[in-house]
mmCIF file of C-alpha atoms and ligand atoms in Angstrom:
data_model
loop_
_atom_site.group_PDB
_atom_site.id
_atom_site.type_symbol
_atom_site.label_atom_id
_atom_site.label_comp_id
_atom_site.label_asym_id
_atom_site.label_seq_id
_atom_site.Cartn_x
_atom_site.Cartn_y
_atom_site.Cartn_z
ATOM 1 C CA GLY P 1 0.000 0.000 0.000
ATOM 2 C CA PRO P 2 1.028 3.693 -0.073
ATOM 3 C CA LEU P 3 2.480 3.552 3.435
ATOM 4 C CA GLU P 4 4.870 0.761 2.482
ATOM 5 C CA GLU P 5 6.035 2.704 -0.578
ATOM 6 C CA MET P 6 6.786 5.693 1.633
ATOM 7 C CA THR P 7 9.243 3.776 3.781
ATOM 8 C CA LEU P 8 12.048 4.373 1.285
ATOM 9 C CA PRO P 9 13.624 7.839 1.395
ATOM 10 C CA LEU P 10 14.110 10.384 -1.381
ATOM 11 C CA TYR P 11 17.826 9.586 -1.161
ATOM 12 C CA PHE P 12 20.609 8.104 0.980
ATOM 13 C CA GLY P 13 23.878 9.933 1.465
ATOM 14 C CA TRP P 14 26.479 11.479 3.732
ATOM 15 C CA PHE P 15 25.215 14.627 5.432
ATOM 16 C CA LEU P 16 27.847 17.199 6.340
ATOM 17 C CA VAL P 17 27.797 18.053 10.034
ATOM 18 C CA SER P 18 26.021 21.409 10.247
ATOM 19 C CA ALA P 19 28.923 23.142 12.027
ATOM 20 C CA VAL P 20 31.156 22.573 8.969
ATOM 21 C CA GLN P 21 28.562 23.356 6.295
ATOM 22 C CA ASP P 22 29.294 27.068 6.600
ATOM 23 C CA ASN P 23 33.005 26.354 6.305
ATOM 24 C CA VAL P 24 32.533 24.561 3.020
ATOM 25 C CA ARG P 25 30.084 27.186 1.752
ATOM 26 C CA CYS P 26 32.524 29.994 2.625
ATOM 27 C CA THR P 27 35.416 28.259 0.885
ATOM 28 C CA ALA P 28 33.262 27.802 -2.213
ATOM 29 C CA MET P 29 32.064 31.414 -2.110
ATOM 30 C CA ASP P 30 35.631 32.713 -1.753
ATOM 31 C CA PHE P 31 36.637 30.592 -4.716
ATOM 32 C CA LEU P 32 33.766 31.959 -6.866
ATOM 33 C CA LYS P 33 34.565 35.504 -5.792
ATOM 34 C CA THR P 34 38.169 35.072 -6.922
ATOM 35 C CA LEU P 35 37.314 33.106 -10.059
ATOM 36 C CA ASP P 36 35.163 35.813 -11.593
ATOM 37 C CA THR P 37 37.931 38.399 -11.176
ATOM 38 C CA LEU P 38 40.553 36.312 -13.022
ATOM 39 C CA GLU P 39 41.463 37.502 -16.517
ATOM 40 C CA VAL P 40 41.570 33.913 -17.739
ATOM 41 C CA PHE P 41 37.996 33.408 -16.532
ATOM 42 C CA LYS P 42 36.800 36.667 -18.076
ATOM 43 C CA LYS P 43 38.251 35.520 -21.384
ATOM 44 C CA HIS P 44 35.727 32.657 -21.391
ATOM 45 C CA LEU P 45 32.874 34.603 -19.809
ATOM 46 C CA ASN P 46 30.596 34.247 -22.834
ATOM 47 C CA GLU P 47 30.326 30.554 -21.945
ATOM 48 C CA PHE P 48 28.403 31.662 -18.853
ATOM 49 C CA THR P 49 26.500 34.694 -20.086
ATOM 50 C CA GLY P 50 26.079 33.848 -23.739
ATOM 51 C CA LYS P 51 27.409 37.299 -24.520
ATOM 52 C CA ALA P 52 30.942 38.615 -24.759
ATOM 53 C CA GLU P 53 32.260 41.185 -22.268
ATOM 54 C CA LYS P 54 29.349 41.023 -19.844
ATOM 55 C CA GLU P 55 30.247 40.680 -16.205
ATOM 56 C CA VAL P 56 28.938 37.860 -14.093
ATOM 57 C CA ASP P 57 28.609 37.701 -10.314
ATOM 58 C CA LEU P 58 29.079 33.983 -9.721
ATOM 59 C CA GLU P 59 27.880 34.253 -6.130
ATOM 60 C CA GLN P 60 24.501 35.438 -7.459
ATOM 61 C CA TYR P 61 24.586 33.215 -10.517
ATOM 62 C CA PHE P 62 24.494 29.996 -8.455
ATOM 63 C CA LYS P 63 21.597 29.311 -6.072
ATOM 64 C CA ALA P 64 22.146 27.164 -2.972
ATOM 65 C CA LYS P 65 20.346 23.804 -2.850
ATOM 66 C CA GLY P 66 19.598 23.131 0.804
ATOM 67 C CA THR P 67 21.574 21.014 3.240
ATOM 68 C CA LEU P 68 25.043 19.981 2.034
ATOM 69 C CA HIS P 69 25.399 16.269 1.393
ATOM 70 C CA CYS P 70 26.907 13.660 -0.891
ATOM 71 C CA THR P 71 24.147 11.516 -2.395
ATOM 72 C CA THR P 72 24.939 7.810 -2.549
ATOM 73 C CA LYS P 73 21.608 6.500 -3.874
ATOM 74 C CA PHE P 74 18.693 8.518 -5.207
ATOM 75 C CA CYS P 75 15.673 6.337 -4.304
ATOM 76 C CA ASP P 76 12.795 8.655 -5.192
ATOM 77 C CA TYR P 77 10.746 7.028 -2.386
ATOM 78 C CA GLY P 78 11.253 3.626 -4.003
ATOM 79 C CA LYS P 79 10.447 4.592 -7.594
ATOM 80 C CA ALA P 80 14.104 4.661 -8.707
ATOM 81 C CA ASN P 81 15.728 1.530 -10.142
ATOM 82 C CA GLY P 82 17.424 -0.581 -7.489
ATOM 83 C CA ALA P 83 16.173 1.569 -4.596
ATOM 84 C CA LYS P 84 14.883 -1.322 -2.511
ATOM 85 C CA GLU P 85 17.978 -3.465 -3.162
ATOM 86 C CA TYR P 86 20.200 -0.586 -2.089
ATOM 87 C CA ALA P 87 18.240 0.065 1.117
ATOM 88 C CA GLU P 88 18.602 -3.610 2.018
ATOM 89 C CA LYS P 89 22.354 -3.858 1.338
ATOM 90 C CA GLN P 90 24.322 -5.102 4.327
ATOM 91 C CA ALA P 91 26.664 -2.089 4.341
ATOM 92 C CA VAL P 92 23.732 0.330 4.202
ATOM 93 C CA THR P 93 21.988 -1.153 7.213
ATOM 94 C CA ASP P 94 25.300 -1.629 9.096
ATOM 95 C CA PHE P 95 26.542 1.942 8.574
ATOM 96 C CA TYR P 96 23.205 3.751 8.830
ATOM 97 C CA GLY P 97 23.704 6.628 11.289
ATOM 98 C CA SER P 98 27.489 6.223 11.425
ATOM 99 C CA ALA P 99 30.021 9.034 11.301
ATOM 100 C CA PHE P 100 32.520 9.291 8.427
ATOM 101 C CA GLU P 101 35.176 11.703 7.277
ATOM 102 C CA LEU P 102 34.659 12.846 3.693
ATOM 103 C CA SER P 103 37.601 14.084 1.681
ATOM 104 C CA LEU P 104 36.728 16.978 -0.628
ATOM 105 C CA SER P 105 39.559 16.935 -3.156
ATOM 106 C CA ALA P 106 38.465 19.475 -5.761
ATOM 107 C CA LEU P 107 35.968 22.216 -6.540
ATOM 108 C CA PHE P 108 34.436 22.478 -10.000
ATOM 109 C CA VAL P 109 32.374 25.078 -11.788
ATOM 110 C CA THR P 110 30.421 24.885 -15.044
ATOM 111 C CA PRO P 111 27.769 27.208 -16.513
ATOM 112 C CA ARG P 112 25.224 24.893 -14.845
ATOM 113 C CA THR P 113 26.587 23.888 -11.442
ATOM 114 C CA VAL P 114 29.223 24.350 -8.758
ATOM 115 C CA GLY P 115 30.268 21.377 -6.673
ATOM 116 C CA ALA P 116 32.955 19.642 -4.651
ATOM 117 C CA ARG P 117 34.463 16.351 -5.721
ATOM 118 C CA VAL P 118 34.430 13.710 -2.975
ATOM 119 C CA SER P 119 37.237 11.138 -3.010
ATOM 120 C CA LEU P 120 35.813 8.037 -1.354
ATOM 121 C CA THR P 121 37.814 5.582 0.755
ATOM 122 C CA GLU P 122 37.570 1.800 0.290
ATOM 123 C CA GLU P 123 35.177 1.635 3.225
ATOM 124 C CA GLN P 124 33.027 4.464 1.895
ATOM 125 C CA LEU P 125 32.874 2.698 -1.491
ATOM 126 C CA LEU P 126 30.959 -0.117 0.228
ATOM 127 C CA LEU P 127 28.056 2.343 0.362
ATOM 128 C CA TRP P 128 28.435 3.390 -3.260
ATOM 129 C CA PRO P 129 25.965 1.801 -5.738
ATOM 130 C CA ASP P 130 27.707 -0.376 -8.354
ATOM 131 C CA ASP P 131 25.794 1.291 -11.180
ATOM 132 C CA ALA P 132 25.997 4.960 -10.107
ATOM 133 C CA GLU P 133 28.391 5.832 -12.933
ATOM 134 C CA LYS P 134 26.727 3.584 -15.500
ATOM 135 C CA GLU P 135 23.372 5.248 -14.763
ATOM 136 C CA ALA P 136 24.825 8.511 -16.059
ATOM 137 C CA GLU P 137 25.787 6.976 -19.392
ATOM 138 C CA SER P 138 22.900 8.492 -21.352
ATOM 139 C CA VAL P 139 24.129 11.949 -20.339
ATOM 140 C CA VAL P 140 27.894 11.319 -20.181
ATOM 141 C CA PRO P 141 28.697 8.424 -22.563
ATOM 142 C CA ALA P 142 32.150 7.740 -21.083
ATOM 143 C CA ALA P 143 30.810 7.581 -17.513
ATOM 144 C CA ALA P 144 30.588 3.784 -17.349
ATOM 145 C CA SER P 145 34.322 3.411 -17.975
ATOM 146 C CA LEU P 146 35.250 5.651 -15.031
ATOM 147 C CA PRO P 147 36.222 4.131 -11.661
ATOM 148 C CA LEU P 148 33.539 3.433 -9.073
ATOM 149 C CA GLY P 149 32.892 6.520 -6.978
ATOM 150 C CA SER P 150 33.823 8.986 -9.720
ATOM 151 C CA ARG P 151 30.399 10.611 -9.519
ATOM 152 C CA ALA P 152 30.660 11.299 -5.759
ATOM 153 C CA HIS P 153 30.223 15.012 -5.052
ATOM 154 C CA VAL P 154 28.560 17.670 -2.947
ATOM 155 C CA THR P 155 26.303 20.054 -4.874
ATOM 156 C CA LEU P 156 27.142 23.602 -3.755
ATOM 157 C CA GLY P 157 24.863 25.499 -6.120
ATOM 158 C CA CYS P 158 23.000 25.422 -9.415
ATOM 159 C CA ALA P 159 22.261 28.062 -12.049
ATOM 160 C CA GLU P 160 18.659 29.229 -12.379
ATOM 161 C CA GLY P 161 16.434 26.382 -13.550
ATOM 162 C CA VAL P 162 19.103 23.656 -13.190
ATOM 163 C CA GLU P 163 18.397 20.550 -11.061
ATOM 164 C CA ALA P 164 20.991 19.278 -8.564
ATOM 165 C CA VAL P 165 21.345 15.945 -10.399
ATOM 166 C CA GLN P 166 23.294 17.884 -13.055
ATOM 167 C CA THR P 167 26.257 18.426 -10.695
ATOM 168 C CA GLY P 168 27.315 14.776 -10.857
ATOM 169 C CA PHE P 169 27.029 14.766 -14.656
ATOM 170 C CA ASP P 170 29.232 17.868 -14.838
ATOM 171 C CA LEU P 171 31.859 16.209 -12.643
ATOM 172 C CA LEU P 172 31.781 13.009 -14.719
ATOM 173 C CA GLU P 173 32.251 15.040 -17.895
ATOM 174 C CA ILE P 174 35.421 16.628 -16.529
ATOM 175 C CA LEU P 175 36.749 13.280 -15.271
ATOM 176 C CA ALA P 176 35.997 11.671 -18.643
ATOM 177 C CA LEU P 177 38.064 14.362 -20.366
ATOM 178 C CA GLN P 178 40.900 13.715 -17.910
ATOM 179 C CA GLN P 179 40.687 9.997 -18.534
ATOM 180 C CA ALA P 180 40.884 10.639 -22.264
ATOM 181 C CA GLY P 181 44.223 12.355 -21.640
ATOM 182 C CA GLN P 182 43.122 15.969 -21.387
ATOM 183 C CA GLN P 183 44.603 17.425 -18.240
ATOM 184 C CA GLY P 184 42.982 20.775 -18.856
ATOM 185 C CA GLU P 185 44.811 23.974 -19.492
ATOM 186 C CA VAL P 186 46.481 25.183 -16.280
ATOM 187 C CA ALA P 187 44.871 28.559 -15.845
ATOM 188 C CA GLU P 188 46.111 29.812 -12.491
ATOM 189 C CA GLU P 189 47.916 28.782 -9.338
ATOM 190 C CA MET P 190 45.551 29.820 -6.567
ATOM 191 C CA GLU P 191 46.016 29.751 -2.820
ATOM 192 C CA LEU P 192 43.701 26.733 -2.579
ATOM 193 C CA GLY P 193 45.285 24.819 -5.448
ATOM 194 C CA THR P 194 45.676 24.568 -9.204
ATOM 195 C CA LEU P 195 42.900 25.824 -11.448
ATOM 196 C CA ALA P 196 42.497 24.064 -14.789
ATOM 197 C CA TYR P 197 40.204 24.883 -17.698
ATOM 198 C CA PHE P 198 38.513 22.120 -19.715
ATOM 199 C CA GLY P 199 36.646 24.155 -22.346
ATOM 200 C CA GLU P 200 32.945 25.012 -22.582
ATOM 201 C CA GLY P 201 32.989 26.876 -19.284
ATOM 202 C CA ARG P 202 34.301 23.915 -17.248
ATOM 203 C CA TRP P 203 36.769 24.740 -14.455
ATOM 204 C CA LEU P 204 38.412 22.420 -11.936
ATOM 205 C CA LEU P 205 40.292 23.544 -8.859
ATOM 206 C CA SER P 206 42.339 20.646 -7.468
ATOM 207 C CA LEU P 207 42.805 21.399 -3.794
ATOM 208 C CA ARG P 208 46.364 21.421 -2.442
ATOM 209 C CA GLU P 209 44.988 20.202 0.878
ATOM 210 C CA PRO P 210 41.789 18.168 0.602
ATOM 211 C CA MET P 211 39.105 19.361 3.014
ATOM 212 C CA ARG P 212 38.348 16.629 5.556
ATOM 213 C CA ILE P 213 34.730 16.958 6.578
ATOM 214 C CA PRO P 214 32.780 15.015 9.195
ATOM 215 C CA ALA P 215 29.530 13.594 7.811
ATOM 216 C CA PHE P 216 26.859 11.109 8.870
ATOM 217 C CA PHE P 217 25.531 8.383 6.598
ATOM 218 C CA SER P 218 21.769 8.705 6.665
ATOM 219 C CA SER P 219 18.774 9.408 4.449
ATOM 220 C CA PHE P 220 16.503 12.287 3.520
ATOM 221 C CA TYR P 221 12.733 12.002 3.255
ATOM 222 C CA GLY P 222 11.846 15.634 2.404
HETATM 223 P P1 LIG S 301 22.936 15.852 -6.111
HETATM 224 O O1 LIG S 301 23.307 14.566 -5.439
HETATM 225 O O2 LIG S 301 23.764 16.154 -7.303
HETATM 226 O O3 LIG S 301 22.955 17.021 -5.180
HETATM 227 C C1 LIG S 301 17.537 15.385 -4.151
HETATM 228 O O4 LIG S 301 17.139 15.802 -5.411
HETATM 229 C C2 LIG S 301 18.974 14.931 -4.168
HETATM 230 O O5 LIG S 301 19.119 13.749 -4.950
HETATM 231 C C3 LIG S 301 19.948 15.922 -4.730
HETATM 232 O O6 LIG S 301 21.033 15.926 -3.864
HETATM 233 C C4 LIG S 301 20.236 15.422 -6.125
HETATM 234 O O7 LIG S 301 21.455 15.717 -6.715
HETATM 235 C C5 LIG S 301 20.029 13.949 -5.994
HETATM 236 N N1 LIG S 301 19.438 13.399 -7.220
HETATM 237 C C6 LIG S 301 18.290 13.792 -7.825
HETATM 238 N N2 LIG S 301 18.032 13.017 -8.890
HETATM 239 C C7 LIG S 301 19.020 12.111 -8.975
HETATM 240 C C8 LIG S 301 19.300 11.027 -9.852
HETATM 241 N N3 LIG S 301 18.508 10.724 -10.882
HETATM 242 N N4 LIG S 301 20.430 10.317 -9.625
HETATM 243 C C9 LIG S 301 21.242 10.615 -8.617
HETATM 244 N N5 LIG S 301 21.026 11.612 -7.744
HETATM 245 C C10 LIG S 301 19.927 12.357 -7.912
#
């Protein structure tokens, strides 16, 4: 009946401890503030605005999307493929409510989304669905050939009208380019790390020091 169907959440994931959410948000905001002042960014500004020489305030351009988390499995209250199987996985039931440390290893920006790449440990990969990358294949054809966990990220903001699910696709696109041998054009050495440009408005800041963030594995019902 309807009650049974409601027992599965909208999604499972790691939820950043609220005390560090502001930290991560501030780091991202500082990055955006710096990015849109860089000459190398301005040179490619039309990829964001559609027009040459217009200014863009990236902090306004991206809208926040609620509580910061790294989705492991989008269940859509049970309607998504494999939702029930995921919820019943041994690791999922064992680790439900447990504390983890997430490693945020890069920040990325595209005309659609801004996010943080999460580099998962072997233990964290136990909670990662086997088909998370393959599921993105229709959007990012090379996704299925990327290592497990490649899609792991925290959505930090989306452009007007863009859904959060896009953030993972944007990350996979950049990683697929890297896998194909494109290391991106080194654009700037920043305090936080090295900024590389991958064309079509795609920017990746590899952090010198990954951010280690406490997070709880849990679920969100909405
Ligand atoms: P996100 O993981 O990129 O932030 C609620 O919409 C949450 O589920 C968001 O965090 C969103 O994206 C994620 N989400 C929505 N649809 C999804 C899908 N089809 N596959 C994976 N994650 C999805």
